XYZ file of C-alpha atoms in Angstrom:
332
model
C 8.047 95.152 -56.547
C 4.228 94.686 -57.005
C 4.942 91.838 -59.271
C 6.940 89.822 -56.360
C 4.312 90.481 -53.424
C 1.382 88.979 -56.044
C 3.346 86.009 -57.050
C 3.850 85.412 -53.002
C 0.378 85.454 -52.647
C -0.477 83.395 -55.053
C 2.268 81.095 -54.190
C 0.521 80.854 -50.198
C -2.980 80.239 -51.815
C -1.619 77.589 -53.780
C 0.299 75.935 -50.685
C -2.906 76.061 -48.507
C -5.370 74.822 -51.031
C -3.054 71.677 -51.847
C -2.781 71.247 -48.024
C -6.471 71.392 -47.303
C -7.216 68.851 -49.932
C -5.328 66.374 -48.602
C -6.675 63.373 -47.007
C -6.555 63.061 -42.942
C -6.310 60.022 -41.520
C -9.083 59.614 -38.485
C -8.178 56.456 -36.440
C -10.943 54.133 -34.595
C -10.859 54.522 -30.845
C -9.420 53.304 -28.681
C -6.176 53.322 -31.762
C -4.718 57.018 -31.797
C -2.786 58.460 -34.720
C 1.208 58.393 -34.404
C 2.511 59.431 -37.120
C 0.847 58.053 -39.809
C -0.190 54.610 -38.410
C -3.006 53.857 -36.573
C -2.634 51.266 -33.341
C -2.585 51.342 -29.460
C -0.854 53.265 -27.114
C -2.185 52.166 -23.639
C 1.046 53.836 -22.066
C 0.760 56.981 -23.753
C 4.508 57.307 -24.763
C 3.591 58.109 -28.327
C 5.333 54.854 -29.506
C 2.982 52.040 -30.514
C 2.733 48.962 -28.262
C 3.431 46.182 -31.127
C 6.684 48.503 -32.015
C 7.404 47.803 -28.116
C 6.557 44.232 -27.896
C 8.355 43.608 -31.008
C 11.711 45.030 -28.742
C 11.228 43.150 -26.108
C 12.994 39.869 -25.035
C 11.279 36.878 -25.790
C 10.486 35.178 -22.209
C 11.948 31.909 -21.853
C 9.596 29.159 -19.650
C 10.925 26.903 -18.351
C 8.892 23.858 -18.196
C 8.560 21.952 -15.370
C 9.671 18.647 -15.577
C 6.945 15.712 -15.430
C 6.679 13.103 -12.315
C 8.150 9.914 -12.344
C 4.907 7.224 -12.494
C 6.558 5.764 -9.368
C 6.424 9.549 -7.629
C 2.389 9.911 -8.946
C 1.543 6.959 -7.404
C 3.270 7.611 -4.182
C 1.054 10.781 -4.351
C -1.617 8.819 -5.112
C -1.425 6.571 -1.855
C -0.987 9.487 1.190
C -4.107 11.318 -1.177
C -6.019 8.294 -0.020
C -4.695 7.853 3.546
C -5.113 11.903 3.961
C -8.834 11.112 2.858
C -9.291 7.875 4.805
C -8.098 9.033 8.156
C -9.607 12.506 7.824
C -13.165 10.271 7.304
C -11.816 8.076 10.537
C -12.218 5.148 8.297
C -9.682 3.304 10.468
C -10.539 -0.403 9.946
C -9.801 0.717 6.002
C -6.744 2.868 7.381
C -5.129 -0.440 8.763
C -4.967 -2.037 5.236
C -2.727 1.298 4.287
C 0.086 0.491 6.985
C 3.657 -2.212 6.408
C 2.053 -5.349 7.689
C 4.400 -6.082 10.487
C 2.666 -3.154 11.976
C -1.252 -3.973 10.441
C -0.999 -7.625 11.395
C -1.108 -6.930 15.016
C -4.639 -5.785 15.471
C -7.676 -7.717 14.157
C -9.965 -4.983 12.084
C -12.086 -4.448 15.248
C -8.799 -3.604 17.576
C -7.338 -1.254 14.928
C -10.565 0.705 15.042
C -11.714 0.212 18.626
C -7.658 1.915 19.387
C -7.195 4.269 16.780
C -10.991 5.676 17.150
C -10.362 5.981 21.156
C -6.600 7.841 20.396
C -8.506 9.960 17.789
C -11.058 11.448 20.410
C -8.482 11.880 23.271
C -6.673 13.954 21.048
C -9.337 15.940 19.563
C -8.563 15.286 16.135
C -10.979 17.678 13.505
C -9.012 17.482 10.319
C -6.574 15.602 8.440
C -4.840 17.362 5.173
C -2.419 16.227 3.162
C 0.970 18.650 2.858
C 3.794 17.253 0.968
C 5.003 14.217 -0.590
C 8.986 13.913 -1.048
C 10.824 10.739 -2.055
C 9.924 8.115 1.074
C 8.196 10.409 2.998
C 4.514 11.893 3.254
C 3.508 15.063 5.622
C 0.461 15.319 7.022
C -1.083 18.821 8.922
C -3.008 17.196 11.922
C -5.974 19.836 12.834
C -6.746 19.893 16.293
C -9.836 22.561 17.042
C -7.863 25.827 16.316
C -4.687 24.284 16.338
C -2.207 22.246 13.995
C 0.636 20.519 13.718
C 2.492 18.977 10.535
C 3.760 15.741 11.091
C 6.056 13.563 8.840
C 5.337 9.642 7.866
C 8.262 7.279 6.124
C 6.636 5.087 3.144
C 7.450 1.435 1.944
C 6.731 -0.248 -1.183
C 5.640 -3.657 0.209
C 2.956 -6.378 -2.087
C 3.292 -4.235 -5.365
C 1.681 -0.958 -3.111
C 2.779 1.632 -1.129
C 2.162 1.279 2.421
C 3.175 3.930 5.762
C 5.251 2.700 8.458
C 3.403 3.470 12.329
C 3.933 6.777 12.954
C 2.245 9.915 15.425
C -0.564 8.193 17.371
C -0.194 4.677 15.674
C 3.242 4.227 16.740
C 2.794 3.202 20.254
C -1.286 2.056 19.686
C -2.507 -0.333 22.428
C -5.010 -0.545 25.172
C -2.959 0.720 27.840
C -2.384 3.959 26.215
C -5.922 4.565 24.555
C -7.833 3.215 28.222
C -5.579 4.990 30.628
C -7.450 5.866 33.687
C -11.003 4.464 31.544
C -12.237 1.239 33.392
C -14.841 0.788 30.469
C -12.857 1.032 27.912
C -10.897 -1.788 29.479
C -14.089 -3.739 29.670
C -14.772 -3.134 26.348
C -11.192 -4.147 24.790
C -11.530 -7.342 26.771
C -14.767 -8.088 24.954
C -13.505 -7.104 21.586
C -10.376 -9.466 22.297
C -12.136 -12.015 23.967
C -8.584 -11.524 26.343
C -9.822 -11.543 29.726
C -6.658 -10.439 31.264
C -7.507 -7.103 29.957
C -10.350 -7.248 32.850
C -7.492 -6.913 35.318
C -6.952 -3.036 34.034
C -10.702 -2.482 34.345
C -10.513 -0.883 37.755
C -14.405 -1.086 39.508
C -15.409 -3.026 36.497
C -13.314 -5.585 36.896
C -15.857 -8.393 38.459
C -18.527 -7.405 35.265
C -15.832 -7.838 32.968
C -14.845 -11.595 34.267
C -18.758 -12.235 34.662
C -18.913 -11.285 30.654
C -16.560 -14.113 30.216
C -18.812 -16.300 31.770
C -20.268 -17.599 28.798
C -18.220 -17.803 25.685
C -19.011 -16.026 22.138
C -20.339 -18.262 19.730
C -19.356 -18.819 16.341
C -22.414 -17.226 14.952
C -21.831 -13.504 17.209
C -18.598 -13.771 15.791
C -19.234 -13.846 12.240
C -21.791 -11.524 13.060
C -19.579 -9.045 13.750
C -17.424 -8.928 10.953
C -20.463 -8.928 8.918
C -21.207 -5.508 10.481
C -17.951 -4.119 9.037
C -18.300 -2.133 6.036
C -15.118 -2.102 4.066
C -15.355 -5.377 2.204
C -11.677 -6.174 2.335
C -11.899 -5.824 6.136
C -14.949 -7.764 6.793
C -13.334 -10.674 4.520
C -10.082 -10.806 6.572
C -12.228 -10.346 9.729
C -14.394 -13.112 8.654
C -11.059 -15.363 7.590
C -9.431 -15.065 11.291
C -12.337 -16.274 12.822
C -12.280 -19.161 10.159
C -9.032 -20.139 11.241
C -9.224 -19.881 14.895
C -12.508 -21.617 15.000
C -10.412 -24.200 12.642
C -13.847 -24.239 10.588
C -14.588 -22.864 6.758
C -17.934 -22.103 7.710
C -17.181 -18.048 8.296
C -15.686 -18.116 5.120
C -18.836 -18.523 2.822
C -20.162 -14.855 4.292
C -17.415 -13.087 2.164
C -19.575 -12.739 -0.396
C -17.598 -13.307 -3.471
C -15.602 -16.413 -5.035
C -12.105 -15.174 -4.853
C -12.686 -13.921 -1.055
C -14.673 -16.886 -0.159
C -12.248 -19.931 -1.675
C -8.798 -17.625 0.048
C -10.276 -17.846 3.249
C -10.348 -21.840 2.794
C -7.069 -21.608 1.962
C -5.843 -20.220 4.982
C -7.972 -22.804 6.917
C -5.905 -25.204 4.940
C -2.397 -23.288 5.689
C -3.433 -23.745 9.432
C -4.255 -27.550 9.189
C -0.544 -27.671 6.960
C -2.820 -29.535 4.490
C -3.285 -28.506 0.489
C -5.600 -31.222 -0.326
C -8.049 -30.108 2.075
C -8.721 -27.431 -0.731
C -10.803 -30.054 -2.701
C -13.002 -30.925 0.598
C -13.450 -27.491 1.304
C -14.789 -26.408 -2.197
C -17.153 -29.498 -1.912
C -18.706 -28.664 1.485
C -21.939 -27.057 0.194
C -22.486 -29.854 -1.756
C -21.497 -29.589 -4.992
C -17.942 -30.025 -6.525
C -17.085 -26.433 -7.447
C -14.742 -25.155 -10.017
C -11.465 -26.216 -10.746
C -10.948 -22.064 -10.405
C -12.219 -21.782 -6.891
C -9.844 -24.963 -6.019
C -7.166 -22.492 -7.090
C -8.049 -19.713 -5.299
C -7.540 -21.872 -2.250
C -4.221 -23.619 -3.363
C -2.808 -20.050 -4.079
C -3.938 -18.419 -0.692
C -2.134 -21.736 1.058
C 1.112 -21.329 -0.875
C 0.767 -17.249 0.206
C 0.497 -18.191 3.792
C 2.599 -21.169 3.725
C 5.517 -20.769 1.167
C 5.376 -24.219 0.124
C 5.444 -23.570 -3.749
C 5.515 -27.655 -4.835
C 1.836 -27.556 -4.150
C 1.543 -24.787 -6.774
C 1.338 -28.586 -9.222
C -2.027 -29.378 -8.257
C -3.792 -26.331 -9.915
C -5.312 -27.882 -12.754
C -4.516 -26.143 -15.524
C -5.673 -27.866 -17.952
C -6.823 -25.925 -21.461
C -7.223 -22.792 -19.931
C -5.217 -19.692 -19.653
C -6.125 -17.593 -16.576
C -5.330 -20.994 -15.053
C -2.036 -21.451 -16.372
C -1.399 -17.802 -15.897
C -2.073 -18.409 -11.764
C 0.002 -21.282 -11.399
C 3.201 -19.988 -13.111
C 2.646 -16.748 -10.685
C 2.003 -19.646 -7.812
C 5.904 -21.142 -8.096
C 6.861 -17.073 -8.032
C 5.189 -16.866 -4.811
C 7.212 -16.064 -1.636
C 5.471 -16.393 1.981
């Protein structure tokens, strides 16, 4: 009996000396121990994470399909419109609209109009919303107020361009000077239409008086010198070219291809290509057989009449053979 309680003592010794001499594991925070691996256990189920990750579904993305280039640049041109008429940059803005609609105001009308609707409304803020297929919305911020309105889009001369829409669609005097004798007056001026003078109310004798003597050539080109955005001022200055039947505004555009169009739409009005070569020459020197074809190309653009496309000398150079065979493709 003694015998069996000392070899169960010994036995216990033996079992807790081979315990204590085994080697604990002691995990770096923030691990903890379960079971005998070390790792994270943010959840504190006592099951690792990486155990539960590797148990978990795999997520499937979807990835969202890219735009069409057509689509980007669509998104592209009511960006710029959003920007342009939230700067009231509205002789630019006119350039953006079809131009059966841009055509009818002169640069100076378009802004004289569209600045006058602007303030009557009490426009702060434009921003642009959405852009979906043919259509552009715009939120329209008016002092604490908004409104989202919608605008249809073209594709017309290799761009896109917005039909009239919101205050645009019905833009003329009568509805940006109603009950305003000046700004009757002023639209007269601007038009040099002195029937306009008849709407002026009290100011109606100053505005005929105004008339009195006429606007030279010089005020004229004056004031579409005054216009900053280049494409604007070069139109403005190539209408009064053409109704002063002279090529005289058109040297103030400032560069060759701008300068030698204009001539060419002096020569669409006269129904004459060959004034092209006079017009080149009128400073005195013959010019370049380039700048005759910046001429011949604006006539055939205004006129349609592709057969004088022929008399763009092409001779041993490309970019001039490349601009007559886009000449013949031309239609007014």
């Amino acid at each position: 009996m003694v015998r069996h309680v000392m070899v169960g003592f010994f036995l216990i010794v033996f079992v807790l000396f081979i315990t204590g001499c085994a080697q604990k594991i002691v995990c770096s925070p923030p691990n903890v121990l379960i079971g005998d691996v070390c790792c994270l256990d943010t959840d504190e189920n006592n099951v690792c994470d990486t155990w539960e990750e590797e148990e978990e579904e795999p997520e499937i993305v979807s990835k969202k399909p890219g735009i069409s280039a057509e689509q980007e640049a669509m998104d592209e041109f009511a960006e710029t419109f959003a920007t342009t008429w939230d700067r009231k940059s509205y002789t630019a803005m006119r350039n953006l609209f079809i131009n059966d609609y841009g055509k009818r105001f002169s640069p100076q009308e378009f802004n004289f109009l569209a600045r006058r609707m602007d303030t009557s409304l009490g426009i702060t803020g434009i921003e642009l919303v959405d852009v979906d297929r043919d259509s552009a919305e715009y939120r329209v911020i008016i002092g604490e107020d908004e409104t989202i309105i919608s605008a249809a889009i073209d594709y017309e001369d290799e761009t896109y361009k917005h039909e009239a829409f919101y205050l645009f669609e019905d833009l003329s005097a009568d509805a940006a000077c109603e009950g305003d004798d000046e700004c009757f007056m002023s639209f007269a001026r601007i038009t040099g239409d002195r029937n306009y003078c008849d709407k002026a109310g009290e100011l109606k004798p100053d505005c005929i008086a105004s008339f009195g003597t006429t606007k030279g050539i010089t005020d004229k080109i004056d004031e579409c010198i005054e216009i900053l955005e280049y494409y604007s001022k070069a139109e403005c200055l190539a209408q009064v070219a053409v109704k002063e039947n002279t090529v005289d505004p058109c040297w103030e555009a400032g560069f060759d291809k701008q300068i030698f169009e204009c001539m060419g739409e002096v020569a669409a009005a006269r129904n004459n290509v060959d004034e092209c070569s006079d017009f080149v020459a009128s400073r005195g020197y013959p010019g370049t057989r380039l700048q005759r074809a910046y001429c011949i190309t604006r006539y055939v653009q205004k006129t349609g009449d592709t057969e004088a496309c022929v008399k763009i000398d092409r001779r041993d150079d490309v970019v001039l053979g490349a601009m007559q065979e886009q000449c013949y493709k031309i239609i007014a």
